Amino acid sequence: MIDIIIFIILLVLGYGFGRLLETSHYRSILRREQAFRGILLIATRTPPPDLIPRKIQLVAGNVVISVDYFKRFLASLRNIFGGRVQSYESLLDRARREAILRMKAEARALGADMVFNIKLETASIYKGHKNTIGAVEVLAYGTACVPHNREA
Amino acid sequence: MLISNLEIVPGRQVLKHLGLVQGSTVRAKHVGRDIMAGLKNIFGGELVGYTELLNESREESLGRMLEQARAVGANAVLNVRFTTSSVAQGAAELFAYGTAVILDDEA
């Protein structure tokens, strides 16, 4: 009995706080994405030959985000029926966008306006029990190009 | 020392290739952070402690790679890649590698 009560409390807490944190995180992601629009992200491996930047440097951004109790429960249900696990999709989406934003912030601090050869790497670094995903880390990195006409 | 994950540096030439340089570090998290992470596992959200930990470790593996590059006399490391793998429960390996080169002087 006590187990069930604890389970329900955790579920409610996870749902409430998880939802709150996710909406506020998405709001801040959207706001910052707007602010960093000026920095171009280009996934090609080499910049065009006629582009000679003043300086290039590696920039990176990383974030570790944990999934909440409620979503993990939903995902374990999904494991029975199969199909899209939307609760994890939003987790990874948030993590990727956040990592990219942090990389962009680093690029802006250098005065760069383009980042080439973007690589995204995802690792699940923390396992909950029974090997469920606890938290994912996303690392975004690339090479920032600082143009000639701007100061670092 | 110039670090980049591009294969060439625009406007500059590679004079000499010096081969692969690498740096790695294996880090474990401490108990305090683990407890916080356990809590966060209920509520969701960013694990700031882990983010910092992994960031620091990555800096360290990058530092070790640079040390090697300096030892072979390079002035740049190109095509840098990072990989993360969890080698054991609660420990992660951060690995950075790239090609050490000597670039011509800046024009």
Tab-separated table of C-alpha atoms in Angstrom:
chain	number	residue	atom	x	y	z
A	1	MET	CA	0.000	0.000	0.000
A	2	ILE	CA	2.676	2.463	1.074
A	3	ASP	CA	4.567	1.622	-2.114
A	4	ILE	CA	1.621	2.585	-4.250
A	5	ILE	CA	1.212	5.888	-2.397
A	6	ILE	CA	4.898	6.720	-2.881
A	7	PHE	CA	4.646	5.774	-6.523
A	8	ILE	CA	1.650	8.044	-7.071
A	9	ILE	CA	3.321	10.922	-5.227
A	10	LEU	CA	6.432	10.559	-7.364
A	11	LEU	CA	4.308	10.403	-10.488
A	12	VAL	CA	2.446	13.584	-9.584
A	13	LEU	CA	5.638	15.387	-8.592
A	14	GLY	CA	7.303	14.304	-11.808
A	15	TYR	CA	4.378	15.396	-13.905
A	16	GLY	CA	4.009	18.780	-12.226
A	17	PHE	CA	7.638	19.828	-11.972
A	18	GLY	CA	8.655	18.161	-15.200
A	19	ARG	CA	5.999	20.015	-17.105
A	20	LEU	CA	6.835	23.329	-15.447
A	21	LEU	CA	10.552	22.949	-16.150
A	22	GLU	CA	9.970	21.875	-19.704
A	23	THR	CA	7.720	24.771	-20.653
A	24	SER	CA	10.036	27.326	-19.085
A	25	HIS	CA	13.022	25.696	-20.773
A	26	TYR	CA	11.316	25.790	-24.166
A	27	ARG	CA	10.443	29.433	-23.621
A	28	SER	CA	14.053	30.300	-22.892
A	29	ILE	CA	15.265	28.206	-25.850
A	30	LEU	CA	12.966	30.059	-28.231
A	31	ARG	CA	14.000	33.428	-26.856
A	32	ARG	CA	17.701	32.692	-27.171
A	33	GLU	CA	17.327	31.114	-30.601
A	34	GLN	CA	15.857	34.417	-31.731
A	35	ALA	CA	18.758	36.329	-30.181
A	36	PHE	CA	21.442	34.139	-31.769
A	37	ARG	CA	19.937	34.124	-35.231
A	38	GLY	CA	22.818	36.146	-36.619
A	39	ILE	CA	25.268	33.283	-36.237
A	40	LEU	CA	25.130	30.875	-39.143
A	41	LEU	CA	25.608	27.198	-38.483
A	42	ILE	CA	26.952	25.290	-41.445
A	43	ALA	CA	27.449	21.559	-41.412
A	44	THR	CA	29.862	21.329	-44.335
A	45	ARG	CA	33.266	19.985	-43.504
A	46	THR	CA	35.257	22.769	-45.090
A	47	PRO	CA	34.427	26.440	-45.570
A	48	PRO	CA	34.287	27.785	-49.139
A	49	PRO	CA	37.790	28.481	-50.491
A	50	ASP	CA	37.230	32.211	-50.973
A	51	LEU	CA	36.322	32.739	-47.348
A	52	ILE	CA	39.406	33.795	-45.430
A	53	PRO	CA	38.537	34.411	-41.782
A	54	ARG	CA	40.741	36.391	-39.438
A	55	LYS	CA	40.764	33.626	-36.896
A	56	ILE	CA	39.246	30.203	-36.420
A	57	GLN	CA	38.702	28.395	-33.168
A	58	LEU	CA	36.949	25.364	-31.796
A	59	VAL	CA	33.743	26.132	-29.903
A	60	ALA	CA	31.605	23.668	-27.975
A	61	GLY	CA	28.506	23.538	-25.853
A	62	ASN	CA	27.219	20.724	-23.710
A	63	VAL	CA	24.270	19.980	-21.519
A	64	VAL	CA	23.064	17.084	-19.395
A	65	ILE	CA	19.299	16.826	-19.054
A	66	SER	CA	17.379	14.345	-16.999
A	67	VAL	CA	13.967	12.958	-17.776
A	68	ASP	CA	11.328	13.164	-15.029
A	69	TYR	CA	9.611	10.322	-13.237
A	70	PHE	CA	6.311	10.677	-15.054
A	71	LYS	CA	7.888	10.605	-18.500
A	72	ARG	CA	9.969	7.622	-17.606
A	73	PHE	CA	6.799	5.848	-16.570
A	74	LEU	CA	5.162	6.752	-19.884
A	75	ALA	CA	8.186	5.469	-21.741
A	76	SER	CA	8.096	2.170	-19.895
A	77	LEU	CA	4.464	1.796	-20.928
A	78	ARG	CA	5.520	2.507	-24.487
A	79	ASN	CA	7.980	-0.322	-24.174
A	80	ILE	CA	5.061	-2.689	-23.966
A	81	PHE	CA	3.037	-1.374	-26.891
A	82	GLY	CA	5.791	-0.011	-29.089
A	83	GLY	CA	5.630	3.161	-31.142
A	84	ARG	CA	6.978	6.674	-30.793
A	85	VAL	CA	8.264	7.557	-27.378
A	86	GLN	CA	7.288	11.197	-27.379
A	87	SER	CA	8.414	11.787	-23.830
A	88	TYR	CA	12.011	11.046	-24.822
A	89	GLU	CA	11.757	12.889	-28.113
A	90	SER	CA	11.149	16.170	-26.356
A	91	LEU	CA	14.002	15.450	-23.943
A	92	LEU	CA	16.494	14.975	-26.764
A	93	ASP	CA	15.115	17.919	-28.701
A	94	ARG	CA	15.608	20.199	-25.717
A	95	ALA	CA	19.085	18.874	-25.061
A	96	ARG	CA	20.227	19.340	-28.676
A	97	ARG	CA	18.864	22.837	-28.980
A	98	GLU	CA	20.333	23.851	-25.648
A	99	ALA	CA	23.768	22.477	-26.562
A	100	ILE	CA	23.682	24.313	-29.885
A	101	LEU	CA	22.699	27.532	-28.131
A	102	ARG	CA	25.607	27.224	-25.720
A	103	MET	CA	27.961	26.660	-28.600
A	104	LYS	CA	26.533	29.734	-30.319
A	105	ALA	CA	27.009	31.770	-27.160
A	106	GLU	CA	30.668	30.786	-27.109
A	107	ALA	CA	30.982	31.708	-30.781
A	108	ARG	CA	29.419	35.092	-30.170
A	109	ALA	CA	31.815	35.766	-27.310
A	110	LEU	CA	34.631	35.342	-29.834
A	111	GLY	CA	32.938	37.683	-32.298
A	112	ALA	CA	32.336	34.926	-34.838
A	113	ASP	CA	29.483	35.001	-37.320
A	114	MET	CA	29.721	31.479	-38.713
A	115	VAL	CA	30.338	28.053	-37.300
A	116	PHE	CA	31.461	25.304	-39.657
A	117	ASN	CA	31.484	21.527	-39.415
A	118	ILE	CA	28.938	21.167	-36.648
A	119	LYS	CA	29.027	17.823	-34.929
A	120	LEU	CA	26.453	16.652	-32.452
A	121	GLU	CA	27.136	13.841	-30.096
A	122	THR	CA	24.665	12.202	-27.752
A	123	ALA	CA	25.573	9.979	-24.859
A	124	SER	CA	23.399	8.465	-22.215
A	125	ILE	CA	25.494	8.989	-19.136
A	126	TYR	CA	23.296	8.060	-16.261
A	127	LYS	CA	21.252	4.929	-16.065
A	128	GLY	CA	18.293	4.649	-13.764
A	129	HIS	CA	17.375	1.268	-12.491
A	130	LYS	CA	16.602	-1.530	-14.917
A	131	ASN	CA	18.712	0.349	-17.444
A	132	THR	CA	16.135	3.025	-18.178
A	133	ILE	CA	17.531	6.274	-19.496
A	134	GLY	CA	18.212	8.626	-16.625
A	135	ALA	CA	19.927	11.502	-18.322
A	136	VAL	CA	21.391	12.281	-21.694
A	137	GLU	CA	24.341	14.432	-22.527
A	138	VAL	CA	24.491	16.283	-25.791
A	139	LEU	CA	27.681	17.892	-26.968
A	140	ALA	CA	27.703	20.240	-29.924
A	141	TYR	CA	30.973	21.447	-31.387
A	142	GLY	CA	32.248	23.165	-34.455
A	143	THR	CA	34.780	25.662	-35.721
A	144	ALA	CA	33.909	29.318	-35.325
A	145	CYS	CA	35.116	31.752	-37.975
A	146	VAL	CA	35.810	35.321	-36.932
A	147	PRO	CA	35.534	37.680	-39.901
A	148	HIS	CA	38.098	40.385	-40.591
A	149	ASN	CA	35.890	43.370	-40.023
A	150	ARG	CA	34.996	42.561	-36.450
A	151	GLU	CA	36.908	42.707	-33.200
A	152	ALA	CA	37.158	39.665	-30.993
B	1	MET	CA	48.001	26.641	-30.565
B	2	LEU	CA	45.150	26.568	-33.028
B	3	ILE	CA	42.466	23.950	-32.516
B	4	SER	CA	39.808	23.279	-35.086
B	5	ASN	CA	37.613	20.491	-36.323
B	6	LEU	CA	38.025	21.587	-39.915
B	7	GLU	CA	40.336	19.582	-42.118
B	8	ILE	CA	42.069	22.643	-43.506
B	9	VAL	CA	42.610	26.162	-42.258
B	10	PRO	CA	41.311	28.694	-44.763
B	11	GLY	CA	44.071	30.956	-45.995
B	12	ARG	CA	46.906	28.994	-44.452
B	13	GLN	CA	48.878	26.008	-45.575
B	14	VAL	CA	49.817	22.832	-43.817
B	15	LEU	CA	53.601	22.503	-43.998
B	16	LYS	CA	53.927	19.203	-42.219
B	17	HIS	CA	51.713	16.479	-40.835
B	18	LEU	CA	52.807	15.123	-37.509
B	19	GLY	CA	50.216	12.394	-37.042
B	20	LEU	CA	47.526	11.671	-34.543
B	21	VAL	CA	47.513	13.197	-31.085
B	22	GLN	CA	45.060	12.188	-28.409
B	23	GLY	CA	44.054	12.844	-24.865
B	24	SER	CA	41.647	11.050	-22.621
B	25	THR	CA	40.366	11.200	-19.090
B	26	VAL	CA	38.096	8.938	-17.090
B	27	ARG	CA	35.996	10.681	-14.505
B	28	ALA	CA	33.595	9.495	-11.883
B	29	LYS	CA	31.054	11.681	-10.200
B	30	HIS	CA	31.051	12.132	-6.450
B	31	VAL	CA	28.304	11.087	-4.105
B	32	GLY	CA	26.878	14.547	-3.515
B	33	ARG	CA	26.297	15.040	-7.181
B	34	ASP	CA	24.801	11.577	-7.408
B	35	ILE	CA	22.227	12.384	-4.762
B	36	MET	CA	21.273	15.568	-6.567
B	37	ALA	CA	21.015	13.625	-9.797
B	38	GLY	CA	18.760	11.107	-8.092
B	39	LEU	CA	16.441	13.929	-7.079
B	40	LYS	CA	16.537	15.446	-10.512
B	41	ASN	CA	15.572	12.090	-11.900
B	42	ILE	CA	12.180	12.594	-10.309
B	43	PHE	CA	11.661	16.208	-11.313
B	44	GLY	CA	13.492	16.285	-14.608
B	45	GLY	CA	15.552	19.211	-15.810
B	46	GLU	CA	19.190	19.997	-16.282
B	47	LEU	CA	21.827	18.305	-14.154
B	48	VAL	CA	24.095	21.306	-13.766
B	49	GLY	CA	26.668	19.373	-11.761
B	50	TYR	CA	27.083	16.793	-14.488
B	51	THR	CA	27.195	19.388	-17.206
B	52	GLU	CA	30.075	21.091	-15.417
B	53	LEU	CA	31.806	17.810	-14.650
B	54	LEU	CA	31.739	16.690	-18.270
B	55	ASN	CA	32.782	20.103	-19.443
B	56	GLU	CA	35.787	20.100	-17.116
B	57	SER	CA	36.738	16.589	-18.157
B	58	ARG	CA	36.529	17.504	-21.798
B	59	GLU	CA	38.772	20.497	-21.196
B	60	GLU	CA	41.209	18.187	-19.492
B	61	SER	CA	41.287	15.657	-22.321
B	62	LEU	CA	41.737	18.541	-24.749
B	63	GLY	CA	44.591	19.800	-22.562
B	64	ARG	CA	46.294	16.412	-22.665
B	65	MET	CA	45.915	16.292	-26.397
B	66	LEU	CA	47.517	19.736	-26.670
B	67	GLU	CA	50.369	18.610	-24.465
B	68	GLN	CA	51.105	15.813	-26.912
B	69	ALA	CA	50.812	18.188	-29.834
B	70	ARG	CA	53.262	20.576	-28.214
B	71	ALA	CA	55.649	17.705	-27.549
B	72	VAL	CA	55.827	16.856	-31.237
B	73	GLY	CA	56.308	20.510	-32.125
B	74	ALA	CA	52.966	21.228	-33.760
B	75	ASN	CA	51.398	24.666	-33.886
B	76	ALA	CA	47.884	23.479	-34.703
B	77	VAL	CA	45.599	20.500	-34.235
B	78	LEU	CA	43.079	19.937	-36.986
B	79	ASN	CA	40.064	17.686	-37.411
B	80	VAL	CA	39.497	17.372	-33.680
B	81	ARG	CA	36.819	14.908	-32.568
B	82	PHE	CA	35.321	14.155	-29.184
B	83	THR	CA	33.850	10.892	-28.029
B	84	THR	CA	32.215	9.949	-24.764
B	85	SER	CA	31.788	6.422	-23.535
B	86	SER	CA	30.714	5.129	-20.196
B	87	VAL	CA	33.261	2.515	-19.256
B	88	ALA	CA	31.703	1.511	-15.963
B	89	GLN	CA	28.679	2.332	-13.885
B	90	GLY	CA	29.192	5.906	-12.765
B	91	ALA	CA	32.344	6.625	-14.746
B	92	ALA	CA	32.696	8.127	-18.178
B	93	GLU	CA	35.627	8.375	-20.505
B	94	LEU	CA	36.057	11.574	-22.466
B	95	PHE	CA	38.366	11.241	-25.403
B	96	ALA	CA	39.653	13.911	-27.747
B	97	TYR	CA	41.792	13.288	-30.795
B	98	GLY	CA	43.006	15.131	-33.822
B	99	THR	CA	45.818	15.571	-36.307
B	100	ALA	CA	48.837	17.589	-35.248
B	101	VAL	CA	50.228	19.758	-38.002
B	102	ILE	CA	52.649	22.595	-38.569
B	103	LEU	CA	50.987	25.505	-40.329
B	104	ASP	CA	52.772	28.281	-42.176
B	105	ASP	CA	53.008	31.656	-40.465
B	106	GLU	CA	50.013	33.884	-40.430
B	107	ALA	CA	49.933	36.184	-43.417
